[in-house]
PDB file of C-alpha atoms in Angstrom:
ATOM      1  CA  UNK X  17      -2.847   3.178  22.110  1.00  0.00           C
ATOM      2  CA  UNK X  18      -4.270   0.333  20.061  1.00  0.00           C
ATOM      3  CA  UNK X  19      -7.997  -0.274  20.668  1.00  0.00           C
ATOM      4  CA  UNK X  20      -8.341  -3.952  21.837  1.00  0.00           C
ATOM      5  CA  UNK X  21     -11.461  -4.366  19.762  1.00  0.00           C
ATOM      6  CA  UNK X  22      -9.587  -3.243  16.673  1.00  0.00           C
ATOM      7  CA  UNK X  23      -6.644  -5.538  17.412  1.00  0.00           C
ATOM      8  CA  UNK X  24      -8.978  -8.528  18.159  1.00  0.00           C
ATOM      9  CA  UNK X  25     -10.759  -7.979  14.838  1.00  0.00           C
ATOM     10  CA  UNK X  26      -7.470  -8.422  12.888  1.00  0.00           C
ATOM     11  CA  UNK X  27      -6.077 -11.219  14.969  1.00  0.00           C
ATOM     12  CA  UNK X  28      -9.260 -13.088  14.396  1.00  0.00           C
ATOM     13  CA  UNK X  29      -9.341 -12.433  10.637  1.00  0.00           C
ATOM     14  CA  UNK X  30      -5.745 -13.617  10.288  1.00  0.00           C
ATOM     15  CA  UNK X  31      -6.087 -16.680  12.478  1.00  0.00           C
ATOM     16  CA  UNK X  32      -7.629 -18.832   9.739  1.00  0.00           C
ATOM     17  CA  UNK X  33      -5.429 -21.210   7.731  1.00  0.00           C
ATOM     18  CA  UNK X  34      -6.634 -19.488   4.560  1.00  0.00           C
ATOM     19  CA  UNK X  35      -5.191 -16.112   3.602  1.00  0.00           C
ATOM     20  CA  UNK X  36      -7.787 -13.425   4.037  1.00  0.00           C
ATOM     21  CA  UNK X  37      -6.734 -11.439   0.946  1.00  0.00           C
ATOM     22  CA  UNK X  38      -4.987 -14.229  -0.859  1.00  0.00           C
ATOM     23  CA  UNK X  39      -1.297 -14.701  -1.573  1.00  0.00           C
ATOM     24  CA  UNK X  40      -0.963 -12.744  -4.772  1.00  0.00           C
ATOM     25  CA  UNK X  41       0.067  -9.060  -4.710  1.00  0.00           C
ATOM     26  CA  UNK X  42      -2.221  -6.222  -5.267  1.00  0.00           C
ATOM     27  CA  UNK X  43      -2.426  -5.377  -9.038  1.00  0.00           C
ATOM     28  CA  UNK X  44      -1.798  -1.702  -8.632  1.00  0.00           C
ATOM     29  CA  UNK X  45       1.235  -2.264  -6.388  1.00  0.00           C
ATOM     30  CA  UNK X  46       2.576  -4.827  -9.024  1.00  0.00           C
ATOM     31  CA  UNK X  47       2.156  -2.278 -11.765  1.00  0.00           C
ATOM     32  CA  UNK X  48       3.847   0.574  -9.910  1.00  0.00           C
ATOM     33  CA  UNK X  49       6.796  -1.471  -8.579  1.00  0.00           C
ATOM     34  CA  UNK X  50       7.559  -2.709 -12.079  1.00  0.00           C
ATOM     35  CA  UNK X  51       8.332   0.937 -13.006  1.00  0.00           C
ATOM     36  CA  UNK X  52      10.809   1.648 -10.213  1.00  0.00           C
ATOM     37  CA  UNK X  53      14.351   0.653  -9.406  1.00  0.00           C
ATOM     38  CA  UNK X  54      14.344  -1.716  -6.409  1.00  0.00           C
ATOM     39  CA  UNK X  55      15.466  -0.207  -3.144  1.00  0.00           C
ATOM     40  CA  UNK X  56      14.218  -0.095   0.505  1.00  0.00           C
ATOM     41  CA  UNK X  57      10.411  -0.353   0.799  1.00  0.00           C
ATOM     42  CA  UNK X  58       8.018  -0.132   3.772  1.00  0.00           C
ATOM     43  CA  UNK X  59       4.558  -1.796   3.925  1.00  0.00           C
ATOM     44  CA  UNK X  60       2.401  -0.371   6.735  1.00  0.00           C
ATOM     45  CA  UNK X  61      -0.519  -2.447   7.913  1.00  0.00           C
ATOM     46  CA  UNK X  62       0.761  -5.287   5.901  1.00  0.00           C
ATOM     47  CA  UNK X  63      -1.376  -8.124   7.405  1.00  0.00           C
ATOM     48  CA  UNK X  64      -0.507 -11.550   5.946  1.00  0.00           C
ATOM     49  CA  UNK X  65       2.382 -10.307   3.846  1.00  0.00           C
ATOM     50  CA  UNK X  66       1.255 -10.907   0.226  1.00  0.00           C
ATOM     51  CA  UNK X  67       2.559  -7.558  -0.986  1.00  0.00           C
ATOM     52  CA  UNK X  68       5.780  -7.632   1.073  1.00  0.00           C
ATOM     53  CA  UNK X  69       6.664 -11.087  -0.095  1.00  0.00           C
ATOM     54  CA  UNK X  70       6.134 -10.162  -3.738  1.00  0.00           C
ATOM     55  CA  UNK X  71       8.361  -7.122  -3.332  1.00  0.00           C
ATOM     56  CA  UNK X  72      11.211  -9.229  -1.976  1.00  0.00           C
ATOM     57  CA  UNK X  73      10.967 -11.568  -5.014  1.00  0.00           C
ATOM     58  CA  UNK X  74      11.414  -8.501  -7.224  1.00  0.00           C
ATOM     59  CA  UNK X  75      14.585  -7.427  -5.558  1.00  0.00           C
ATOM     60  CA  UNK X  76      13.368  -5.012  -2.956  1.00  0.00           C
ATOM     61  CA  UNK X  77      14.618  -4.721   0.631  1.00  0.00           C
ATOM     62  CA  UNK X  78      11.411  -5.073   2.505  1.00  0.00           C
ATOM     63  CA  UNK X  79      10.184  -3.863   5.921  1.00  0.00           C
ATOM     64  CA  UNK X  80       6.627  -4.266   7.087  1.00  0.00           C
ATOM     65  CA  UNK X  81       4.569  -3.759  10.196  1.00  0.00           C
ATOM     66  CA  UNK X  82       1.095  -4.406  11.590  1.00  0.00           C
ATOM     67  CA  UNK X  83      -0.623  -4.460  14.947  1.00  0.00           C
ATOM     68  CA  UNK X  84      -1.550  -8.179  14.493  1.00  0.00           C
ATOM     69  CA  UNK X  85       0.834 -10.909  15.653  1.00  0.00           C
ATOM     70  CA  UNK X  86      -1.398 -13.360  13.774  1.00  0.00           C
ATOM     71  CA  UNK X  87      -0.813 -11.408  10.643  1.00  0.00           C
ATOM     72  CA  UNK X  88       2.987 -11.478  11.185  1.00  0.00           C
ATOM     73  CA  UNK X  89       2.955 -15.220  11.614  1.00  0.00           C
ATOM     74  CA  UNK X  90       1.072 -15.742   8.354  1.00  0.00           C
ATOM     75  CA  UNK X  91       3.403 -13.292   6.564  1.00  0.00           C
ATOM     76  CA  UNK X  92       6.522 -15.173   7.816  1.00  0.00           C
ATOM     77  CA  UNK X  93       4.872 -18.468   6.737  1.00  0.00           C
ATOM     78  CA  UNK X  94       4.260 -17.093   3.227  1.00  0.00           C
ATOM     79  CA  UNK X  95       7.853 -15.714   3.048  1.00  0.00           C
ATOM     80  CA  UNK X  96       9.130 -19.184   3.995  1.00  0.00           C
ATOM     81  CA  UNK X  97       7.026 -20.776   1.332  1.00  0.00           C
ATOM     82  CA  UNK X  98       8.588 -18.456  -1.246  1.00  0.00           C
ATOM     83  CA  UNK X  99      12.132 -18.843   0.008  1.00  0.00           C
ATOM     84  CA  UNK X 100      12.541 -15.287   1.147  1.00  0.00           C
ATOM     85  CA  UNK X 101      12.831 -13.307   4.340  1.00  0.00           C
ATOM     86  CA  UNK X 102      11.172 -10.002   5.403  1.00  0.00           C
ATOM     87  CA  UNK X 103      11.747  -7.632   8.373  1.00  0.00           C
ATOM     88  CA  UNK X 104       8.247  -7.645   9.997  1.00  0.00           C
ATOM     89  CA  UNK X 105       7.568  -5.686  13.170  1.00  0.00           C
ATOM     90  CA  UNK X 106       4.477  -5.812  15.311  1.00  0.00           C
ATOM     91  CA  UNK X 107       3.050  -2.736  17.105  1.00  0.00           C
ATOM     92  CA  UNK X 108       1.985   0.855  16.639  1.00  0.00           C
ATOM     93  CA  UNK X 109       4.080   2.972  14.339  1.00  0.00           C
ATOM     94  CA  UNK X 110       5.388   5.398  16.913  1.00  0.00           C
ATOM     95  CA  UNK X 111       6.845   2.419  18.941  1.00  0.00           C
ATOM     96  CA  UNK X 112       8.680   0.763  16.049  1.00  0.00           C
ATOM     97  CA  UNK X 113      12.359   0.949  15.053  1.00  0.00           C
ATOM     98  CA  UNK X 114      12.374   2.982  11.856  1.00  0.00           C
ATOM     99  CA  UNK X 115      14.659   5.901  11.012  1.00  0.00           C
ATOM    100  CA  UNK X 116      14.317   9.201   9.295  1.00  0.00           C
ATOM    101  CA  UNK X 117      14.496   8.969   5.507  1.00  0.00           C
ATOM    102  CA  UNK X 118      15.128   5.203   5.710  1.00  0.00           C
ATOM    103  CA  UNK X 119      12.864   4.203   2.736  1.00  0.00           C
ATOM    104  CA  UNK X 120      12.837   4.833  -1.001  1.00  0.00           C
ATOM    105  CA  UNK X 121       9.188   3.807  -1.229  1.00  0.00           C
ATOM    106  CA  UNK X 122       6.268   3.463   1.205  1.00  0.00           C
ATOM    107  CA  UNK X 123       3.416   1.328  -0.093  1.00  0.00           C
ATOM    108  CA  UNK X 124       0.049   1.882   1.566  1.00  0.00           C
ATOM    109  CA  UNK X 125      -2.223  -0.832   0.143  1.00  0.00           C
ATOM    110  CA  UNK X 126      -5.644  -0.915   1.846  1.00  0.00           C
ATOM    111  CA  UNK X 127      -4.003   0.415   4.975  1.00  0.00           C
ATOM    112  CA  UNK X 128      -7.278   1.604   6.541  1.00  0.00           C
ATOM    113  CA  UNK X 129      -6.482   3.056  10.013  1.00  0.00           C
ATOM    114  CA  UNK X 130      -9.175   4.382  12.301  1.00  0.00           C
ATOM    115  CA  UNK X 131     -10.438   7.704  11.120  1.00  0.00           C
ATOM    116  CA  UNK X 132      -9.206   9.722  14.152  1.00  0.00           C
ATOM    117  CA  UNK X 133      -5.555   8.666  13.554  1.00  0.00           C
ATOM    118  CA  UNK X 134      -5.184   7.952   9.813  1.00  0.00           C
ATOM    119  CA  UNK X 135      -3.942  11.403   8.893  1.00  0.00           C
ATOM    120  CA  UNK X 136      -1.379  11.537  11.746  1.00  0.00           C
ATOM    121  CA  UNK X 137      -0.091   8.088  10.648  1.00  0.00           C
ATOM    122  CA  UNK X 138       0.491   9.377   7.174  1.00  0.00           C
ATOM    123  CA  UNK X 139       2.345  12.358   8.572  1.00  0.00           C
ATOM    124  CA  UNK X 140       4.513  10.107  10.734  1.00  0.00           C
ATOM    125  CA  UNK X 141       5.241   7.842   7.693  1.00  0.00           C
ATOM    126  CA  UNK X 142       6.334  10.862   5.693  1.00  0.00           C
ATOM    127  CA  UNK X 143       9.471  11.283   7.893  1.00  0.00           C
ATOM    128  CA  UNK X 144      10.643   7.748   7.086  1.00  0.00           C
ATOM    129  CA  UNK X 145      10.564   8.406   3.336  1.00  0.00           C
ATOM    130  CA  UNK X 146      13.666   9.931   1.808  1.00  0.00           C
ATOM    131  CA  UNK X 147      13.507  13.009  -0.381  1.00  0.00           C
ATOM    132  CA  UNK X 148      12.837  11.912  -3.892  1.00  0.00           C
ATOM    133  CA  UNK X 149      11.049   8.770  -2.656  1.00  0.00           C
ATOM    134  CA  UNK X 150       7.609   7.589  -3.694  1.00  0.00           C
ATOM    135  CA  UNK X 151       4.229   6.860  -1.927  1.00  0.00           C
ATOM    136  CA  UNK X 152       2.187   4.190  -3.617  1.00  0.00           C
ATOM    137  CA  UNK X 153      -1.355   4.161  -2.278  1.00  0.00           C
ATOM    138  CA  UNK X 154      -4.507   2.261  -3.012  1.00  0.00           C
ATOM    139  CA  UNK X 155      -7.445   2.151  -0.689  1.00  0.00           C
ATOM    140  CA  UNK X 156     -11.297   2.438  -0.704  1.00  0.00           C
ATOM    141  CA  UNK X 157     -12.870   5.837  -1.209  1.00  0.00           C
ATOM    142  CA  UNK X 158     -15.772   7.287   0.732  1.00  0.00           C
ATOM    143  CA  UNK X 159     -17.978   6.478  -2.279  1.00  0.00           C
ATOM    144  CA  UNK X 160     -17.236   2.800  -1.586  1.00  0.00           C
ATOM    145  CA  UNK X 161     -20.065   2.609   0.986  1.00  0.00           C
ATOM    146  CA  UNK X 162     -22.460   2.619  -1.995  1.00  0.00           C
ATOM    147  CA  UNK X 163     -20.745  -0.468  -3.320  1.00  0.00           C
ATOM    148  CA  UNK X 164     -20.668  -2.312   0.043  1.00  0.00           C
ATOM    149  CA  UNK X 165     -24.509  -1.757   0.200  1.00  0.00           C
ATOM    150  CA  UNK X 166     -24.805  -3.564  -3.108  1.00  0.00           C
ATOM    151  CA  UNK X 167     -22.277  -6.317  -2.363  1.00  0.00           C
ATOM    152  CA  UNK X 168     -20.724  -6.917   1.122  1.00  0.00           C
ATOM    153  CA  UNK X 169     -18.195  -9.411  -0.416  1.00  0.00           C
ATOM    154  CA  UNK X 170     -16.257  -6.527  -1.878  1.00  0.00           C
ATOM    155  CA  UNK X 171     -15.088  -5.746   1.626  1.00  0.00           C
ATOM    156  CA  UNK X 172     -13.806  -2.608   3.154  1.00  0.00           C
ATOM    157  CA  UNK X 173     -14.554  -0.385   6.156  1.00  0.00           C
ATOM    158  CA  UNK X 174     -18.225   0.412   6.759  1.00  0.00           C
ATOM    159  CA  UNK X 175     -17.520   3.754   8.549  1.00  0.00           C
ATOM    160  CA  UNK X 176     -16.916   6.687   6.316  1.00  0.00           C
ATOM    161  CA  UNK X 177     -14.163   8.115   8.558  1.00  0.00           C
ATOM    162  CA  UNK X 178     -11.919   5.235   7.739  1.00  0.00           C
ATOM    163  CA  UNK X 179     -12.379   5.676   3.966  1.00  0.00           C
ATOM    164  CA  UNK X 180     -10.456   8.257   1.792  1.00  0.00           C
ATOM    165  CA  UNK X 181     -11.102  11.237  -0.459  1.00  0.00           C
ATOM    166  CA  UNK X 182      -8.769  12.926  -2.977  1.00  0.00           C
ATOM    167  CA  UNK X 183      -8.901  16.044  -0.749  1.00  0.00           C
ATOM    168  CA  UNK X 184      -7.620  14.058   2.291  1.00  0.00           C
ATOM    169  CA  UNK X 185      -4.746  12.606   0.363  1.00  0.00           C
ATOM    170  CA  UNK X 186      -3.730  16.062  -0.851  1.00  0.00           C
ATOM    171  CA  UNK X 187      -3.881  17.325   2.671  1.00  0.00           C
ATOM    172  CA  UNK X 188      -1.982  14.426   4.175  1.00  0.00           C
ATOM    173  CA  UNK X 189       0.860  14.537   1.572  1.00  0.00           C
ATOM    174  CA  UNK X 190       1.334  18.271   0.850  1.00  0.00           C
ATOM    175  CA  UNK X 191       5.070  17.994   0.040  1.00  0.00           C
ATOM    176  CA  UNK X 192       4.585  15.702  -2.886  1.00  0.00           C
ATOM    177  CA  UNK X 193       4.407  16.070  -6.652  1.00  0.00           C
ATOM    178  CA  UNK X 194       1.375  14.115  -7.904  1.00  0.00           C
ATOM    179  CA  UNK X 195       2.175  11.432 -10.444  1.00  0.00           C
ATOM    180  CA  UNK X 196      -1.314   9.954 -10.241  1.00  0.00           C
ATOM    181  CA  UNK X 197      -4.276  10.798  -8.010  1.00  0.00           C
ATOM    182  CA  UNK X 198      -7.705   9.526  -9.013  1.00  0.00           C
ATOM    183  CA  UNK X 199     -10.907   7.977  -7.716  1.00  0.00           C
ATOM    184  CA  UNK X 200     -11.835   5.094  -9.809  1.00  0.00           C
ATOM    185  CA  UNK X 201     -13.999   1.957  -9.970  1.00  0.00           C
ATOM    186  CA  UNK X 202     -12.153  -1.275 -10.128  1.00  0.00           C
ATOM    187  CA  UNK X 203     -12.830  -5.024  -9.941  1.00  0.00           C
ATOM    188  CA  UNK X 204     -11.280  -6.860  -7.010  1.00  0.00           C
ATOM    189  CA  UNK X 205     -10.510 -10.564  -6.701  1.00  0.00           C
ATOM    190  CA  UNK X 206      -8.359 -10.818  -3.606  1.00  0.00           C
ATOM    191  CA  UNK X 207      -8.737 -13.771  -1.352  1.00  0.00           C
ATOM    192  CA  UNK X 208     -11.824 -14.172   0.842  1.00  0.00           C
ATOM    193  CA  UNK X 209     -12.653 -10.613   1.595  1.00  0.00           C
ATOM    194  CA  UNK X 210     -12.069  -8.433  -1.514  1.00  0.00           C
ATOM    195  CA  UNK X 211     -14.367  -9.638  -4.214  1.00  0.00           C
ATOM    196  CA  UNK X 212     -16.428  -7.504  -6.601  1.00  0.00           C
ATOM    197  CA  UNK X 213     -16.686  -3.933  -7.822  1.00  0.00           C
ATOM    198  CA  UNK X 214     -15.391  -1.252  -5.597  1.00  0.00           C
ATOM    199  CA  UNK X 215     -14.394   2.388  -5.566  1.00  0.00           C
ATOM    200  CA  UNK X 216     -10.827   3.259  -4.630  1.00  0.00           C
ATOM    201  CA  UNK X 217      -8.381   6.161  -4.404  1.00  0.00           C
ATOM    202  CA  UNK X 218      -5.105   5.586  -6.266  1.00  0.00           C
ATOM    203  CA  UNK X 219      -2.166   7.821  -5.592  1.00  0.00           C
ATOM    204  CA  UNK X 220       1.530   7.897  -6.590  1.00  0.00           C
ATOM    205  CA  UNK X 221       3.361  10.807  -5.118  1.00  0.00           C
ATOM    206  CA  UNK X 222       7.026  11.938  -5.427  1.00  0.00           C
ATOM    207  CA  UNK X 223       8.388  13.476  -2.241  1.00  0.00           C
ATOM    208  CA  UNK X 224       9.669  17.079  -2.375  1.00  0.00           C
ATOM    209  CA  UNK X 225      10.162  17.035  -6.096  1.00  0.00           C
ATOM    210  CA  UNK X 226       9.187  19.084  -9.125  1.00  0.00           C
ATOM    211  CA  UNK X 227       8.906  15.924 -11.246  1.00  0.00           C
ATOM    212  CA  UNK X 228       6.090  16.136 -13.711  1.00  0.00           C
ATOM    213  CA  UNK X 229       4.124  13.241 -15.327  1.00  0.00           C
ATOM    214  CA  UNK X 230       6.185  13.665 -18.464  1.00  0.00           C
ATOM    215  CA  UNK X 231       9.478  13.584 -16.539  1.00  0.00           C
ATOM    216  CA  UNK X 232       8.295  10.469 -14.718  1.00  0.00           C
ATOM    217  CA  UNK X 233       7.512   8.769 -17.972  1.00  0.00           C
ATOM    218  CA  UNK X 234      10.885   9.743 -19.405  1.00  0.00           C
ATOM    219  CA  UNK X 235      12.681   8.269 -16.366  1.00  0.00           C
ATOM    220  CA  UNK X 236      10.676   5.033 -16.629  1.00  0.00           C
ATOM    221  CA  UNK X 237      11.442   4.853 -20.398  1.00  0.00           C
ATOM    222  CA  UNK X 238      15.199   5.231 -19.693  1.00  0.00           C
ATOM    223  CA  UNK X 239      15.097   2.703 -16.906  1.00  0.00           C
ATOM    224  CA  UNK X 240      13.286   0.131 -19.000  1.00  0.00           C
ATOM    225  CA  UNK X 241      15.593   0.629 -21.947  1.00  0.00           C
ATOM    226  CA  UNK X 242      18.616   0.112 -19.556  1.00  0.00           C
ATOM    227  CA  UNK X 243      17.350  -3.335 -18.620  1.00  0.00           C
ATOM    228  CA  UNK X 244      16.435  -4.301 -22.213  1.00  0.00           C
ATOM    229  CA  UNK X 245      12.676  -3.908 -22.229  1.00  0.00           C
ATOM    230  CA  UNK X 246      11.651  -2.816 -25.784  1.00  0.00           C
ATOM    231  CA  UNK X 247       9.820   0.475 -25.892  1.00  0.00           C
ATOM    232  CA  UNK X 248       7.638   2.266 -28.447  1.00  0.00           C
ATOM    233  CA  UNK X 249       8.854   5.847 -28.648  1.00  0.00           C
ATOM    234  CA  UNK X 250       5.497   7.047 -30.059  1.00  0.00           C
ATOM    235  CA  UNK X 251       3.669   5.946 -27.001  1.00  0.00           C
ATOM    236  CA  UNK X 252       5.422   8.522 -24.746  1.00  0.00           C
TER     237      UNK X 252
END
């Protein structure tokens, strides 16, 4: 059951005319989607829709959800401004109308759920991703509390339980080959609430696959060549 305080927090944040995290997509998401063939993608905790709307413009069939009706209204507004449509549901994941192995990609971009349910949500999401599909993940690490102490404008949860570690990601997604998993420092400039230096976990996982980093690079090389993007062979 959704905590009313948690819901009120997000409805309040998204009630402003301005977009809390801007209207441009997250940089890491943009980078990862550019390397994949468009298909069906799910955005959990999508808020005001900046990433979902971007994905539609790149040819993806997009579904999204959030607990905030205010977030949904802003997302639909942004979609209309961009001349696209998105399937956006409101509610808790277990009550929503998704199907087993429905999606090719699930993109968790700053999807910070309460600490006592975040792992169970990841496990529920796993059933909606097809075998061979990808998880794309970027969110604040537990180390990020040190960065908030220096600059609150960088944003992010202030309770360590809602933040992430590499060990937690490995535990939550055990049936995945790791394409990338790292804790890194980045510069954020996303709307009103993500500004400054922060510490994040970045993860790309391939479900139930023996794919290696080299295999992944080869697939991306072949895909880019097929659509006419020049490639340097000696960079592989």
